[in-house]
PDB file of C-alpha atoms in Angstrom:
ATOM      1  CA  UNK A   1      44.758 -17.761   1.570  1.00 49.00           C
ATOM      2  CA  UNK A   2      42.915 -15.436  -0.602  1.00 57.00           C
ATOM      3  CA  UNK A   3      44.230 -15.317  -4.115  1.00 62.00           C
ATOM      4  CA  UNK A   4      44.130 -12.189  -6.171  1.00 67.00           C
ATOM      5  CA  UNK A   5      41.485 -13.549  -8.523  1.00 68.00           C
ATOM      6  CA  UNK A   6      37.826 -12.780  -7.717  1.00 71.00           C
ATOM      7  CA  UNK A   7      35.716 -15.919  -7.480  1.00 76.00           C
ATOM      8  CA  UNK A   8      32.904 -14.326  -9.495  1.00 76.00           C
ATOM      9  CA  UNK A   9      34.590 -13.776 -12.838  1.00 80.00           C
ATOM     10  CA  UNK A  10      32.941 -12.712 -16.093  1.00 79.00           C
ATOM     11  CA  UNK A  11      33.062 -16.332 -17.261  1.00 81.00           C
ATOM     12  CA  UNK A  12      31.187 -17.501 -14.181  1.00 82.00           C
ATOM     13  CA  UNK A  13      28.685 -14.642 -14.416  1.00 78.00           C
ATOM     14  CA  UNK A  14      27.693 -15.761 -17.900  1.00 81.00           C
ATOM     15  CA  UNK A  15      26.344 -18.993 -16.374  1.00 83.00           C
ATOM     16  CA  UNK A  16      23.651 -17.105 -14.457  1.00 81.00           C
ATOM     17  CA  UNK A  17      20.395 -16.384 -16.203  1.00 80.00           C
ATOM     18  CA  UNK A  18      18.247 -13.376 -15.455  1.00 78.00           C
ATOM     19  CA  UNK A  19      14.542 -13.930 -15.815  1.00 81.00           C
ATOM     20  CA  UNK A  20      12.129 -11.067 -16.085  1.00 83.00           C
ATOM     21  CA  UNK A  21       8.981 -11.524 -14.040  1.00 86.00           C
ATOM     22  CA  UNK A  22       6.102  -9.110 -14.517  1.00 90.00           C
ATOM     23  CA  UNK A  23       5.010  -7.243 -11.387  1.00 86.00           C
ATOM     24  CA  UNK A  24       2.233  -8.860  -9.389  1.00 89.00           C
ATOM     25  CA  UNK A  25      -1.210  -7.314  -9.683  1.00 90.00           C
ATOM     26  CA  UNK A  26      -3.489  -6.423  -6.785  1.00 88.00           C
ATOM     27  CA  UNK A  27      -5.499  -9.555  -7.649  1.00 92.00           C
ATOM     28  CA  UNK A  28      -2.313 -11.639  -7.327  1.00 94.00           C
ATOM     29  CA  UNK A  29      -1.688 -10.134  -3.902  1.00 92.00           C
ATOM     30  CA  UNK A  30      -5.302 -10.764  -2.873  1.00 92.00           C
ATOM     31  CA  UNK A  31      -4.875 -14.407  -3.859  1.00 94.00           C
ATOM     32  CA  UNK A  32      -1.758 -14.606  -1.662  1.00 92.00           C
ATOM     33  CA  UNK A  33      -3.339 -13.172   1.472  1.00 90.00           C
ATOM     34  CA  UNK A  34      -6.763 -14.847   1.259  1.00 88.00           C
ATOM     35  CA  UNK A  35      -5.559 -18.312   2.380  1.00 88.00           C
ATOM     36  CA  UNK A  36      -3.716 -16.909   5.425  1.00 86.00           C
ATOM     37  CA  UNK A  37      -5.148 -18.236   8.683  1.00 86.00           C
ATOM     38  CA  UNK A  38      -7.618 -16.001  10.504  1.00 83.00           C
ATOM     39  CA  UNK A  39      -8.620 -16.313  14.140  1.00 82.00           C
ATOM     40  CA  UNK A  40     -10.944 -13.300  14.115  1.00 77.00           C
ATOM     41  CA  UNK A  41     -14.447 -13.010  12.684  1.00 81.00           C
ATOM     42  CA  UNK A  42     -14.230 -13.743   8.924  1.00 82.00           C
ATOM     43  CA  UNK A  43     -16.115 -10.595   7.865  1.00 84.00           C
ATOM     44  CA  UNK A  44     -13.912  -8.331   9.978  1.00 81.00           C
ATOM     45  CA  UNK A  45     -10.718 -10.001   8.799  1.00 82.00           C
ATOM     46  CA  UNK A  46     -11.832  -9.729   5.161  1.00 84.00           C
ATOM     47  CA  UNK A  47     -12.650  -6.027   5.613  1.00 84.00           C
ATOM     48  CA  UNK A  48      -9.249  -5.233   7.133  1.00 83.00           C
ATOM     49  CA  UNK A  49      -7.428  -7.219   4.463  1.00 86.00           C
ATOM     50  CA  UNK A  50      -9.436  -5.420   1.787  1.00 88.00           C
ATOM     51  CA  UNK A  51      -8.323  -2.091   3.245  1.00 88.00           C
ATOM     52  CA  UNK A  52      -4.722  -3.313   3.248  1.00 88.00           C
ATOM     53  CA  UNK A  53      -5.019  -4.205  -0.434  1.00 91.00           C
ATOM     54  CA  UNK A  54      -6.462  -0.759  -1.165  1.00 90.00           C
ATOM     55  CA  UNK A  55      -3.538   0.881   0.645  1.00 86.00           C
ATOM     56  CA  UNK A  56      -1.114  -1.365  -1.229  1.00 87.00           C
ATOM     57  CA  UNK A  57      -2.671  -0.414  -4.574  1.00 88.00           C
ATOM     58  CA  UNK A  58      -2.758   3.297  -3.713  1.00 84.00           C
ATOM     59  CA  UNK A  59       0.892   3.354  -2.651  1.00 82.00           C
ATOM     60  CA  UNK A  60       1.906   1.358  -5.725  1.00 78.00           C
ATOM     61  CA  UNK A  61       0.137   3.746  -8.102  1.00 73.00           C
ATOM     62  CA  UNK A  62       1.458   6.785  -6.275  1.00 62.00           C
ATOM     63  CA  UNK A  63       5.017   5.508  -6.472  1.00 58.00           C
ATOM     64  CA  UNK A  64       4.739   4.552 -10.135  1.00 59.00           C
ATOM     65  CA  UNK A  65       3.037   7.627 -11.540  1.00 55.00           C
ATOM     66  CA  UNK A  66       3.581  10.368  -9.036  1.00 52.00           C
ATOM     67  CA  UNK A  67      -0.014   9.799  -7.806  1.00 54.00           C
ATOM     68  CA  UNK A  68      -2.224  12.140  -5.852  1.00 61.00           C
ATOM     69  CA  UNK A  69      -0.529  11.632  -2.510  1.00 61.00           C
ATOM     70  CA  UNK A  70       1.256  14.474  -0.718  1.00 65.00           C
ATOM     71  CA  UNK A  71       4.987  14.676  -1.543  1.00 66.00           C
ATOM     72  CA  UNK A  72       6.007  13.252   1.839  1.00 64.00           C
ATOM     73  CA  UNK A  73       3.716  10.239   1.380  1.00 64.00           C
ATOM     74  CA  UNK A  74       4.696   9.687  -2.261  1.00 62.00           C
ATOM     75  CA  UNK A  75       8.000   8.142  -1.157  1.00 70.00           C
ATOM     76  CA  UNK A  76       6.276   5.520   0.991  1.00 75.00           C
ATOM     77  CA  UNK A  77       5.787   1.985  -0.225  1.00 78.00           C
ATOM     78  CA  UNK A  78       4.523  -1.364   0.920  1.00 82.00           C
ATOM     79  CA  UNK A  79       6.318  -4.448  -0.329  1.00 85.00           C
ATOM     80  CA  UNK A  80       4.663  -7.789  -0.970  1.00 89.00           C
ATOM     81  CA  UNK A  81       6.429  -9.186   2.070  1.00 89.00           C
ATOM     82  CA  UNK A  82       5.214  -6.254   4.180  1.00 87.00           C
ATOM     83  CA  UNK A  83       1.670  -6.720   2.906  1.00 88.00           C
ATOM     84  CA  UNK A  84       1.795 -10.384   3.929  1.00 89.00           C
ATOM     85  CA  UNK A  85       3.026  -9.465   7.417  1.00 85.00           C
ATOM     86  CA  UNK A  86       0.267  -6.883   7.844  1.00 85.00           C
ATOM     87  CA  UNK A  87      -2.382  -9.281   6.521  1.00 86.00           C
ATOM     88  CA  UNK A  88      -1.174 -11.873   9.016  1.00 84.00           C
ATOM     89  CA  UNK A  89      -1.747  -9.359  11.838  1.00 78.00           C
ATOM     90  CA  UNK A  90      -5.153  -8.571  10.345  1.00 78.00           C
ATOM     91  CA  UNK A  91      -6.030 -12.260  10.622  1.00 77.00           C
ATOM     92  CA  UNK A  92      -6.246 -11.790  14.374  1.00 71.00           C
ATOM     93  CA  UNK A  93      -9.416  -9.706  13.981  1.00 61.00           C
ATOM     94  CA  UNK A  94     -10.302  -6.159  14.913  1.00 59.00           C
ATOM     95  CA  UNK A  95      -9.383  -6.797  18.536  1.00 55.00           C
ATOM     96  CA  UNK A  96      -5.805  -6.553  17.281  1.00 61.00           C
ATOM     97  CA  UNK A  97      -6.462  -3.380  15.256  1.00 66.00           C
ATOM     98  CA  UNK A  98      -3.684  -1.508  17.048  1.00 71.00           C
ATOM     99  CA  UNK A  99      -1.241  -4.260  16.102  1.00 72.00           C
ATOM    100  CA  UNK A 100      -2.355  -4.064  12.467  1.00 76.00           C
ATOM    101  CA  UNK A 101      -1.987  -0.299  12.524  1.00 78.00           C
ATOM    102  CA  UNK A 102       1.476  -0.535  14.047  1.00 79.00           C
ATOM    103  CA  UNK A 103       2.500  -3.233  11.550  1.00 80.00           C
ATOM    104  CA  UNK A 104       1.359  -1.087   8.619  1.00 83.00           C
ATOM    105  CA  UNK A 105       3.205   1.942   9.986  1.00 82.00           C
ATOM    106  CA  UNK A 106       6.412  -0.105  10.414  1.00 81.00           C
ATOM    107  CA  UNK A 107       6.199  -1.682   6.977  1.00 81.00           C
ATOM    108  CA  UNK A 108       5.294   1.487   5.078  1.00 79.00           C
ATOM    109  CA  UNK A 109       7.801   3.701   6.867  1.00 76.00           C
ATOM    110  CA  UNK A 110      10.610   1.215   6.490  1.00 71.00           C
ATOM    111  CA  UNK A 111      13.971   2.132   7.947  1.00 53.00           C
ATOM    112  CA  UNK A 112      13.470   5.854   7.401  1.00 55.00           C
ATOM    113  CA  UNK A 113      10.815   6.054  10.098  1.00 51.00           C
ATOM    114  CA  UNK A 114       8.807   8.403   7.896  1.00 47.00           C
ATOM    115  CA  UNK A 115       5.639   7.839   9.885  1.00 45.00           C
ATOM    116  CA  UNK A 116       7.134   8.333  13.335  1.00 45.00           C
ATOM    117  CA  UNK A 117       5.230  10.716  15.632  1.00 46.00           C
ATOM    118  CA  UNK A 118       8.284  12.977  15.896  1.00 42.00           C
ATOM    119  CA  UNK A 119       8.333  13.425  12.113  1.00 42.00           C
ATOM    120  CA  UNK A 120       4.682  14.496  11.930  1.00 39.00           C
TER     121      UNK A 120
END
């Protein structure tokens, strides 16, 4: 039986605390992806991860301030979780460049499929 009273009442809600956490910087993100395992050549992996961080920073600035990206690209974003997934693919080296590219496209486009070939 479900009673008529919601389980999450205003009294119960007052027990939860909301903490504000400042947004992570690009340096914070770099520190998160640098210890990820890499099976490819270290220089190549570092170069690809550096490019991912640059993309992450560019998309973050574009989303926050209207940036210099075209209007269609201005709505794109890359989350921290997506960056970590892409960096993990990048750890496989340039031999897996297509996988990295596909991972970035999936993560940036999200559910909208904004980067699909049919939308171009």
